[in-house]
XYZ file of C-alpha atoms in Angstrom:
678
model
C 0.000 0.000 0.000
C 1.327 3.390 -0.950
C 1.850 6.044 1.707
C -1.086 8.388 2.039
C 0.176 11.799 1.086
C -2.053 14.289 -0.617
C -1.562 17.999 -1.096
C 0.633 18.251 2.017
C -2.198 16.511 3.883
C -3.898 19.743 4.854
C -6.018 18.137 7.526
C -6.150 21.588 9.058
C -9.108 21.555 11.394
C -7.668 24.554 13.211
C -7.640 26.685 10.069
C -10.542 28.960 9.277
C -12.320 28.306 5.961
C -10.683 31.381 4.477
C -7.174 30.575 5.624
C -7.370 26.904 4.743
C -8.649 27.456 1.241
C -5.944 29.984 0.553
C -3.245 27.698 1.926
C -4.495 24.928 -0.333
C -3.214 26.779 -3.342
C -0.036 28.155 -1.852
C 3.555 26.933 -1.907
C 4.649 23.541 -3.252
C 4.616 20.618 -0.874
C 7.719 18.879 -2.142
C 10.697 19.197 -4.417
C 10.384 18.292 -8.079
C 12.976 15.828 -9.357
C 14.977 16.095 -12.549
C 14.302 18.637 -15.279
C 16.010 19.100 -18.607
C 18.383 22.007 -18.097
C 17.165 23.863 -21.173
C 13.575 23.728 -20.028
C 14.121 25.798 -16.902
C 16.543 28.245 -18.447
C 16.203 31.309 -20.589
C 12.964 32.925 -21.672
C 10.660 30.679 -19.655
C 11.601 32.417 -16.422
C 10.895 35.873 -17.819
C 7.433 37.231 -18.641
C 7.039 38.480 -22.213
C 6.872 42.259 -22.609
C 3.507 43.859 -21.898
C 1.993 47.114 -23.069
C -0.360 49.309 -21.110
C -3.391 47.267 -22.245
C -3.941 43.626 -23.117
C -2.756 43.168 -26.709
C -6.044 42.278 -28.447
C -7.444 45.727 -27.628
C -10.714 44.190 -26.469
C -13.497 46.724 -26.124
C -17.256 46.894 -25.900
C -19.066 49.274 -28.234
C -22.780 49.937 -28.004
C -24.364 49.886 -31.464
C -28.134 50.248 -31.860
C -28.564 49.375 -28.206
C -26.485 46.213 -28.523
C -23.166 45.526 -26.857
C -20.706 44.477 -29.574
C -17.266 43.088 -28.731
C -14.256 44.206 -30.778
C -10.681 42.955 -30.917
C -7.941 44.176 -33.261
C -10.373 46.964 -34.263
C -12.762 44.413 -35.778
C -15.896 42.687 -34.547
C -15.034 39.431 -32.794
C -16.545 37.034 -35.340
C -18.413 33.783 -34.917
C -15.897 30.931 -34.605
C -17.916 28.291 -36.452
C -15.392 27.727 -39.226
C -13.958 24.711 -37.405
C -17.161 22.781 -38.231
C -19.439 24.865 -40.475
C -18.388 26.203 -43.880
C -20.764 28.846 -45.183
C -21.354 28.872 -48.966
C -20.490 32.570 -49.211
C -17.087 32.082 -47.590
C -13.823 30.323 -48.367
C -11.696 28.413 -45.890
C -8.214 26.979 -45.621
C -7.825 24.425 -42.841
C -4.505 24.745 -40.997
C -4.851 21.670 -38.777
C -1.799 19.828 -40.020
C 1.872 19.237 -39.311
C 3.762 22.516 -38.776
C 7.460 23.242 -38.455
C 8.407 23.683 -34.808
C 11.377 24.939 -32.812
C 11.996 25.811 -29.187
C 13.624 29.178 -28.573
C 14.953 28.995 -24.989
C 17.125 32.087 -25.407
C 14.400 34.208 -27.024
C 16.442 35.003 -30.136
C 13.921 33.982 -32.795
C 12.531 37.402 -33.598
C 15.923 39.103 -33.802
C 17.116 36.284 -36.078
C 13.937 36.745 -38.169
C 12.437 33.307 -37.708
C 9.162 35.013 -38.567
C 10.362 36.012 -42.027
C 8.760 34.561 -45.145
C 12.171 33.571 -46.488
C 13.540 32.015 -43.322
C 14.904 28.515 -43.884
C 13.056 26.230 -41.475
C 13.998 22.991 -43.213
C 16.109 21.975 -40.234
C 13.335 22.553 -37.717
C 11.454 19.833 -35.928
C 7.753 19.191 -36.624
C 4.596 19.142 -34.510
C 0.912 18.461 -35.037
C -1.509 21.370 -34.846
C -3.570 21.191 -32.740
C -1.570 19.585 -29.947
C 0.225 20.459 -26.724
C 4.008 20.544 -26.895
C 3.965 18.994 -23.404
C 3.245 15.616 -24.965
C 5.733 15.945 -27.785
C 8.448 14.106 -25.856
C 7.553 13.439 -22.225
C 7.947 9.848 -21.057
C 4.990 8.431 -19.146
C 3.110 11.731 -19.068
C -0.296 10.154 -18.437
C 0.744 7.683 -15.737
C 1.045 7.885 -11.959
C 4.740 6.959 -11.818
C 6.565 10.145 -10.826
C 10.091 8.742 -11.070
C 10.692 10.810 -14.239
C 8.691 13.864 -13.247
C 10.510 16.916 -14.546
C 11.775 15.330 -17.740
C 10.674 16.159 -21.245
C 8.862 18.848 -23.157
C 6.123 19.085 -20.524
C 8.659 21.243 -18.654
C 9.886 23.250 -21.634
C 8.818 26.828 -21.021
C 9.440 30.168 -22.636
C 9.275 30.654 -26.399
C 8.568 28.144 -29.138
C 7.910 28.847 -32.809
C 5.493 27.370 -35.335
C 5.660 27.876 -39.092
C 3.560 26.705 -42.029
C 2.791 27.844 -45.566
C -0.474 27.907 -47.483
C -1.541 28.930 -50.979
C -4.647 31.092 -51.231
C -6.650 31.925 -54.375
C -6.140 35.158 -56.239
C -9.775 36.172 -55.773
C -9.141 36.503 -52.027
C -7.797 39.959 -52.901
C -11.428 41.109 -53.072
C -12.323 39.629 -49.682
C -11.804 40.250 -45.995
C -9.466 37.560 -44.663
C -8.876 36.614 -41.059
C -6.681 34.052 -39.361
C -8.667 32.273 -36.635
C -7.310 30.367 -33.634
C -9.537 28.494 -31.200
C -6.812 28.526 -28.527
C -3.110 29.191 -28.025
C -1.552 28.923 -24.584
C -0.414 31.259 -23.244
C 0.641 34.204 -25.397
C 0.693 34.149 -29.177
C 2.459 36.552 -31.543
C 1.424 35.988 -35.144
C 3.170 36.972 -38.377
C 1.987 36.605 -41.964
C 4.702 36.840 -44.599
C 6.939 38.511 -42.050
C 4.395 41.161 -41.006
C 3.231 41.112 -37.405
C -0.554 40.750 -37.359
C -0.953 41.008 -33.606
C -0.667 39.279 -30.268
C -3.090 37.547 -27.954
C -2.966 36.668 -24.269
C -5.024 33.982 -22.584
C -4.797 30.290 -23.254
C -8.436 29.380 -23.884
C -10.259 32.188 -25.697
C -10.627 32.048 -29.496
C -9.289 35.009 -31.454
C -9.221 36.119 -35.083
C -6.613 38.410 -36.610
C -7.446 40.370 -39.771
C -4.673 39.698 -42.277
C -4.808 43.143 -43.887
C -4.165 43.991 -47.517
C -0.436 44.500 -47.055
C 0.372 41.147 -45.467
C -1.724 38.697 -47.489
C -0.485 37.547 -50.900
C -3.505 36.264 -52.851
C -2.647 33.808 -55.597
C 0.691 33.002 -53.955
C 2.166 30.988 -51.127
C 1.765 32.640 -47.730
C 3.940 31.913 -44.710
C 2.412 31.944 -41.235
C 4.648 32.123 -38.164
C 3.412 31.907 -34.584
C 5.580 32.470 -31.548
C 4.095 31.011 -28.363
C 5.240 31.820 -24.851
C 4.523 29.871 -21.690
C 5.818 31.150 -18.376
C 7.722 28.684 -16.230
C 6.008 27.616 -13.025
C 9.083 27.513 -10.785
C 12.633 28.820 -10.874
C 13.925 25.287 -10.471
C 11.731 22.219 -10.816
C 14.343 20.112 -9.046
C 14.168 21.905 -5.695
C 11.548 23.792 -3.696
C 11.906 27.326 -4.958
C 9.964 30.546 -5.498
C 7.322 30.418 -8.164
C 7.601 32.394 -11.390
C 4.979 35.124 -11.643
C 3.754 37.669 -14.166
C 1.506 40.350 -12.632
C -0.155 41.055 -15.999
C -0.992 37.455 -16.868
C -4.173 35.530 -16.074
C -3.432 33.271 -14.237
C -0.399 35.085 -12.911
C 1.306 32.234 -11.033
C 1.221 28.425 -10.875
C -2.328 27.264 -10.295
C -3.860 23.879 -9.656
C -3.962 22.475 -13.177
C -1.552 21.772 -16.009
C -0.798 24.741 -18.333
C -0.631 22.787 -21.608
C 1.372 24.893 -24.053
C 1.178 25.596 -27.754
C -1.496 25.775 -30.434
C -3.912 23.470 -28.657
C -7.053 23.937 -30.779
C -7.893 24.330 -34.462
C -6.590 27.049 -36.780
C -7.905 28.195 -40.143
C -7.898 31.026 -42.655
C -11.316 32.393 -43.543
C -12.133 34.705 -46.442
C -15.470 36.478 -46.105
C -17.197 39.134 -48.232
C -16.112 42.700 -47.535
C -19.593 43.256 -46.135
C -20.228 40.349 -43.827
C -22.485 39.035 -41.096
C -19.804 38.917 -38.419
C -21.942 37.637 -35.560
C -25.551 36.836 -34.731
C -26.861 36.931 -31.161
C -29.932 34.729 -30.638
C -32.279 34.805 -27.652
C -35.374 32.611 -27.761
C -38.036 32.429 -25.062
C -41.773 31.881 -24.787
C -42.371 31.411 -28.504
C -40.403 34.484 -29.548
C -36.953 34.849 -31.083
C -34.932 38.024 -30.636
C -32.035 38.450 -33.047
C -29.193 40.937 -33.287
C -27.326 40.548 -36.578
C -23.967 42.345 -36.511
C -23.004 43.441 -40.029
C -19.463 44.678 -40.652
C -18.529 46.754 -43.712
C -14.853 46.704 -44.751
C -15.506 48.743 -47.902
C -14.763 52.399 -48.562
C -18.393 53.059 -49.447
C -21.635 52.614 -47.559
C -23.692 49.472 -48.001
C -27.471 49.266 -48.304
C -29.205 45.921 -48.345
C -31.424 43.557 -46.413
C -31.010 41.031 -43.632
C -33.196 37.945 -43.959
C -33.674 35.665 -40.976
C -34.828 32.062 -41.196
C -35.507 30.910 -37.637
C -35.111 27.310 -38.716
C -36.891 24.050 -39.312
C -39.518 23.132 -36.760
C -40.112 26.666 -35.493
C -43.218 27.503 -37.525
C -41.666 30.838 -38.444
C -41.547 32.392 -41.876
C -38.431 34.254 -43.072
C -38.266 37.850 -41.928
C -36.597 40.543 -44.047
C -35.485 43.930 -42.726
C -33.397 46.703 -44.290
C -29.843 47.419 -43.221
C -27.577 50.389 -43.856
C -23.909 50.106 -42.938
C -21.595 53.114 -43.199
C -18.278 52.836 -45.002
C -15.804 51.068 -42.734
C -18.483 50.742 -40.088
C -20.703 48.303 -38.248
C -24.482 48.090 -38.005
C -26.714 45.936 -35.836
C -30.045 44.802 -37.240
C -32.672 43.861 -34.681
C -35.314 41.291 -35.557
C -38.151 39.966 -33.439
C -40.172 37.057 -34.757
C -42.591 34.474 -33.473
C -41.492 30.819 -33.363
C -44.850 29.275 -32.407
C -43.931 25.648 -33.073
C -40.453 25.684 -31.556
C -40.020 23.176 -28.724
C -38.449 24.449 -25.533
C -34.863 23.428 -24.767
C -34.510 21.658 -21.440
C -32.298 19.069 -19.806
C -35.067 16.536 -20.304
C -35.677 17.490 -23.936
C -32.656 19.303 -25.408
C -34.225 20.652 -28.583
C -31.532 22.426 -30.620
C -32.602 24.704 -33.485
C -30.628 26.306 -36.311
C -31.164 29.867 -37.512
C -29.726 31.206 -40.774
C -29.114 34.891 -41.347
C -28.613 36.038 -44.921
C -27.309 39.391 -46.091
C -28.738 40.461 -49.441
C -27.819 43.315 -51.766
C -30.204 46.228 -52.188
C -32.021 44.408 -54.968
C -33.061 41.772 -52.455
C -32.059 38.915 -54.749
C -28.264 38.766 -54.658
C -26.780 36.867 -51.689
C -23.827 38.735 -50.192
C -23.133 36.616 -47.093
C -24.777 34.244 -44.657
C -24.168 32.883 -41.177
C -25.920 30.005 -39.438
C -25.891 29.207 -35.742
C -27.584 26.857 -33.318
C -29.751 27.961 -30.432
C -32.456 26.778 -28.072
C -35.622 28.287 -26.664
C -35.474 28.539 -22.894
C -35.495 31.066 -20.059
C -33.187 31.397 -17.061
C -34.039 33.600 -14.101
C -33.663 33.952 -10.352
C -36.724 34.114 -8.110
C -37.277 33.453 -4.416
C -33.800 31.963 -3.894
C -34.285 29.551 -6.785
C -32.739 29.087 -10.191
C -35.603 28.809 -12.664
C -35.203 27.259 -16.101
C -38.313 27.676 -18.233
C -40.071 28.914 -15.130
C -39.403 25.775 -13.089
C -36.865 25.302 -10.264
C -33.686 23.611 -11.452
C -31.082 21.951 -9.281
C -27.659 21.434 -10.812
C -26.275 18.060 -9.810
C -22.918 18.795 -11.277
C -19.305 17.911 -11.831
C -16.277 20.133 -12.142
C -14.060 18.929 -14.973
C -10.753 19.662 -16.642
C -10.382 19.494 -20.403
C -7.484 17.048 -20.821
C -6.466 13.482 -21.521
C -3.149 11.727 -21.023
C -2.926 11.090 -24.767
C -3.813 14.548 -26.086
C -3.508 17.008 -23.222
C -5.859 19.898 -23.828
C -6.019 19.192 -27.574
C -8.827 16.699 -27.121
C -10.550 14.903 -29.974
C -14.314 14.617 -30.432
C -14.062 11.014 -29.290
C -12.313 12.236 -26.128
C -15.113 14.702 -25.420
C -17.820 12.120 -26.067
C -16.197 9.674 -23.668
C -15.367 12.160 -20.904
C -18.639 14.078 -20.962
C -20.552 10.851 -21.274
C -19.718 10.269 -17.607
C -21.881 13.258 -16.713
C -24.939 11.414 -17.950
C -23.673 8.089 -16.633
C -23.566 9.513 -13.086
C -27.118 10.867 -13.469
C -25.691 14.385 -13.265
C -27.176 17.219 -15.265
C -24.514 19.934 -15.193
C -20.815 20.755 -15.467
C -18.672 23.660 -14.414
C -16.058 24.605 -17.002
C -13.409 24.978 -14.342
C -11.570 27.561 -14.760
C -11.437 28.380 -18.479
C -13.730 28.276 -21.486
C -13.850 25.080 -23.523
C -13.542 24.011 -27.130
C -16.768 24.857 -29.026
C -17.504 21.163 -29.427
C -17.981 20.833 -25.659
C -20.800 23.411 -25.768
C -22.354 21.728 -28.791
C -22.265 18.474 -26.822
C -23.937 19.918 -23.736
C -26.558 21.607 -25.921
C -27.354 18.329 -27.671
C -27.359 16.186 -24.518
C -29.232 18.493 -22.156
C -26.407 19.218 -19.740
C -26.402 22.581 -17.974
C -23.158 24.566 -18.016
C -21.626 27.022 -15.582
C -19.161 28.728 -17.904
C -15.941 30.024 -16.408
C -12.801 32.036 -17.123
C -9.168 32.013 -16.078
C -9.297 34.262 -12.996
C -7.878 31.759 -10.511
C -6.101 32.809 -7.308
C -5.789 36.424 -8.458
C -4.329 38.755 -5.835
C -5.612 42.201 -4.895
C -2.798 44.090 -6.616
C -3.548 42.293 -9.844
C -7.302 42.791 -9.492
C -6.592 46.518 -9.316
C -4.226 46.366 -12.296
C -6.738 44.451 -14.400
C -9.658 46.745 -13.538
C -7.906 50.081 -13.843
C -5.385 49.451 -16.602
C -4.654 46.157 -18.322
C -8.194 44.877 -18.820
C -7.483 41.185 -19.417
C -10.009 39.990 -16.830
C -12.670 42.138 -18.480
C -11.655 40.896 -21.937
C -12.059 37.291 -20.815
C -15.496 37.996 -19.359
C -16.615 39.780 -22.524
C -15.424 37.106 -24.914
C -16.874 34.303 -22.781
C -20.339 35.840 -22.943
C -19.960 36.880 -26.595
C -18.603 33.612 -27.967
C -20.912 31.304 -26.010
C -24.025 33.460 -26.003
C -26.202 31.270 -28.220
C -25.674 27.999 -26.360
C -28.854 27.144 -24.427
C -26.955 24.790 -22.122
C -25.028 27.726 -20.628
C -27.232 28.847 -17.745
C -24.822 30.934 -15.660
C -21.503 32.748 -15.886
C -18.668 32.315 -13.364
C -16.177 35.182 -13.003
C -13.373 33.930 -10.747
C -12.092 31.195 -8.473
C -10.751 31.693 -4.931
C -9.209 35.112 -5.529
C -7.944 37.469 -2.856
C -10.252 39.761 -0.925
C -8.646 43.023 0.164
C -9.461 44.558 3.538
C -11.502 47.582 4.620
C -14.665 46.655 2.761
C -12.849 45.043 -0.174
C -13.105 48.018 -2.590
C -10.589 46.522 -5.046
C -12.200 43.077 -5.099
C -15.700 44.513 -5.460
C -14.716 46.864 -8.261
C -13.031 44.003 -10.156
C -16.093 41.782 -9.917
C -18.524 44.584 -10.696
C -16.517 45.518 -13.787
C -16.641 41.969 -15.144
C -20.294 41.491 -14.287
C -21.214 44.717 -16.084
C -19.286 43.526 -19.139
C -21.141 40.210 -19.239
C -24.531 41.831 -18.712
C -23.855 44.331 -21.519
C -23.491 41.443 -23.980
C -25.969 38.805 -22.820
C -29.458 39.347 -24.206
C -30.794 36.541 -22.004
C -29.552 38.045 -18.726
C -28.127 34.791 -17.392
C -27.186 34.961 -13.704
C -23.598 35.709 -12.688
C -21.689 34.049 -9.885
C -18.148 33.113 -8.849
C -16.408 30.426 -6.825
C -15.436 32.204 -3.619
C -13.049 30.653 -1.130
C -15.220 31.770 1.773
C -18.829 31.856 2.888
C -18.138 35.393 4.176
C -17.421 36.967 0.812
C -18.081 40.729 1.127
C -19.200 40.980 -2.518
C -21.965 38.370 -2.487
C -24.476 41.204 -2.749
C -23.163 41.790 -6.300
C -23.668 38.148 -7.327
C -26.938 36.824 -8.743
C -26.097 33.399 -7.306
C -24.014 32.959 -4.156
C -21.270 30.516 -5.100
C -18.484 29.221 -2.902
C -16.025 26.346 -2.721
C -16.106 24.389 0.531
C -13.941 21.606 1.920
C -15.365 21.048 5.395
C -13.943 17.906 6.914
C -10.973 17.922 4.554
C -9.042 21.177 4.687
C -10.804 22.471 7.787
C -13.604 21.816 10.226
C -15.944 18.837 10.096
C -18.241 17.515 7.399
C -21.297 18.423 9.455
C -20.252 22.083 9.558
C -21.535 22.553 6.002
C -25.243 22.733 6.827
C -24.926 25.540 9.406
C -22.597 27.431 7.051
C -25.179 27.269 4.251
C -27.911 28.386 6.637
C -25.837 31.380 7.702
C -25.313 32.423 4.096
C -29.020 32.030 3.355
C -29.883 34.181 6.356
C -27.724 36.986 4.958
C -28.944 36.627 1.348
C -32.440 35.125 1.586
C -33.404 36.020 -1.989
C -30.342 34.507 -3.673
C -29.878 30.840 -4.546
C -26.710 29.204 -3.260
C -24.389 26.918 -5.204
C -21.578 24.777 -3.826
C -19.171 25.414 -6.686
C -16.601 22.904 -5.379
C -16.526 20.159 -2.817
C -14.617 16.911 -2.688
C -11.721 14.994 -1.198
C -9.199 12.460 -2.423
C -8.391 8.795 -2.473
C -5.973 6.399 -4.128
C -8.026 4.379 -6.564
C -7.951 0.778 -5.521
C -7.086 1.669 -1.916
C -9.953 0.318 0.173
C -10.637 0.276 3.865
C -12.930 1.737 6.500
C -14.552 5.082 5.719
C -12.822 6.534 8.774
C -9.401 5.914 7.205
C -8.147 8.966 5.346
C -7.305 8.256 1.727
C -9.475 5.217 1.176
C -12.066 5.239 -1.564
C -14.642 4.644 1.148
C -13.507 7.772 3.045
C -13.798 9.884 -0.103
C -17.265 8.483 -0.770
C -18.388 9.052 2.808
C -17.328 12.690 2.618
C -19.381 13.148 -0.540
C -22.474 11.518 0.946
C -22.278 13.732 4.019
C -22.058 16.933 2.024
C -24.703 15.844 -0.455
C -27.163 15.024 2.335
C -26.770 18.468 3.872
C -27.305 20.111 0.502
C -30.353 17.964 -0.271
C -31.967 19.037 2.988
C -31.738 22.641 1.793
C -32.889 22.366 -1.816
C -35.338 25.229 -1.277
C -32.426 27.640 -1.474
C -29.448 25.592 -2.657
C -29.585 25.423 -6.459
C -26.520 23.349 -7.197
C -23.721 21.114 -5.962
C -20.550 20.683 -8.061
C -18.371 17.734 -7.094
C -14.619 18.242 -7.312
C -13.756 16.605 -9.648
C -14.922 14.308 -12.495
C -11.473 12.850 -13.176
C -7.993 13.018 -11.690
C -6.055 15.858 -13.272
C -2.482 16.903 -13.948
C -1.036 19.861 -12.067
C 2.212 21.818 -11.929
C 1.125 23.488 -8.684
C 3.973 21.786 -6.850
C 2.433 18.822 -5.047
C 1.958 15.092 -5.754
C 5.064 15.028 -7.897
C 5.742 11.505 -6.642
C 2.538 10.637 -8.501
C 3.645 12.463 -11.656
C 1.809 15.636 -10.692
C -1.616 13.974 -10.724
C -4.186 15.182 -8.217
C -6.194 12.189 -7.056
C -9.501 13.858 -6.272
C -11.451 12.454 -9.206
C -14.437 10.168 -9.334
C -12.421 8.620 -12.157
C -8.732 7.891 -12.451
C -6.720 9.925 -14.951
C -7.371 7.264 -17.582
C -10.997 8.419 -17.662
C -12.185 4.845 -17.222
C -11.284 3.480 -13.780
C -14.108 4.319 -11.360
C -13.733 4.988 -7.672
C -16.421 4.158 -5.128
C -17.528 7.798 -5.078
C -18.435 7.580 -8.773
C -21.199 5.117 -7.914
C -22.268 7.220 -4.920
C -22.654 10.252 -7.160
C -24.707 8.177 -9.581
C -27.039 7.073 -6.784
C -27.380 10.497 -5.138
C -30.904 11.917 -5.230
C -32.525 15.024 -3.830
């Protein structure tokens, strides 16, 4: 039997909930053995240069009463090109083998590795999408930590990607953008040697306009991407100070694995110079509200019509409305139409519809552009301390989950998603929390189609007060993440609430910094979301001084594990309810650990029976309070990899899952979750 050691064994009954939860994400518990010398050296220990604002220039502009999100001085477009090719658009798929080279000394730009004529024939190769962590790391997905610290999983700093692609000559008459679903952490992108822009944040899609000067229609074009990942520690071989970047989100090592590289799909997309950039869809009670965002890249004004087809099975006829878009400008067309036959979307009957928006020339006969998107008809609201979906109380029996597999890291395949998310239904759960970053679009399509509620989430994990102030008053990356989360995932009916942060610092004296940070992000989300979904966050304390700002009171709790006793949960919930009687409460995290296959009495710490007993105790206390507790999120669906500095003897795998890291081996608690009823 292996020794029972888990996260420094913080059996800290003497700690307060606040102190214990903060300690849980603090310094590493043990030294990390061997690391390739090159991986810890050079550019990985130094943050990349930052400007005064986050590099995408994310901003919210109000157009015709609609909040529209811009990056790189263009509307953030719909990112459906990974699966849907519109007939009015042209695409070049860039999921392929790219040239690849680490740049530990950060010399690539000065040596012009980005140049169109640079000779990369001697470079290595890598699949896109993938994580460079798995390029050459022995035993990455196993529990044997004897080689922890070896391989590309510990290669930080800069790495370069290059590929070439021919594009048709007629693309000269189109607006072309280069779309990425995710690059972790920072990406700098060049086209034919010209810098298109940079992006920060490892999980948000972004699209860079190529511009007339950079693109070479009818010729071969060279794309170069420089990716930077910050090192986690100064020296993985010994306990040492962590590496931090006060501008970055997250800004220090956090409790998951920061898979690096181009981890999701990439493509070039050529659209008409007047294009339907984005369509926001909000359907409820037999009505569909539409905001079609039309972007004009021409030097002259455009006059035409927007035609909406609400989709098969809705009973709606196409609706046509005029649109005028100024030269180089953006217009928002608002359409309201009845959908009398549309079935409601619910967890029990997840009816997904497809709307098509067409842009016609002034004659009304010539198709200029079109954009289709999926949606569902449902309402979400808060009333009398309950979360109501379609007017009925909903309880989220839920799982936190990380988007990763041992074989593919965070570059999961559709088969991976089907298998992993299938466990949500297999445990009779009805919800997931996208802990603590947005997911690949396929994950939202899956939850839409299978009737699984989603608490969507962003990267604000363990943010300190100084950084909260920096993000709110200057850099704006937290706000950008909140805006793009709500913008990109707006039309998914499965998304029923937005989560803004996880266990971040609360400053003293009334918490003015913390409150301003949260209020800023909440206002951003509300300015975009036509459906007014509730906003929450995963606080580390039941005494959060900003809960009055939240629509749902959400907190992580580990009674009986990090602090206190299991039976302390019920009184803590009651105290919160007494302070906020009109707000529903959600347990955004709760769980404990066990070695899979380690059995014994439920009083023995670390047995599967102990882990299961802890769950049953917490679940029972929640179930007794379903009148004002609207959700319980178990931590966590599956064991997960972490570079937070603990469990290195087990290859950096946190053993808190209902499943082992293989995604197949079930612990006792898995079956307890399946059997749990309100």
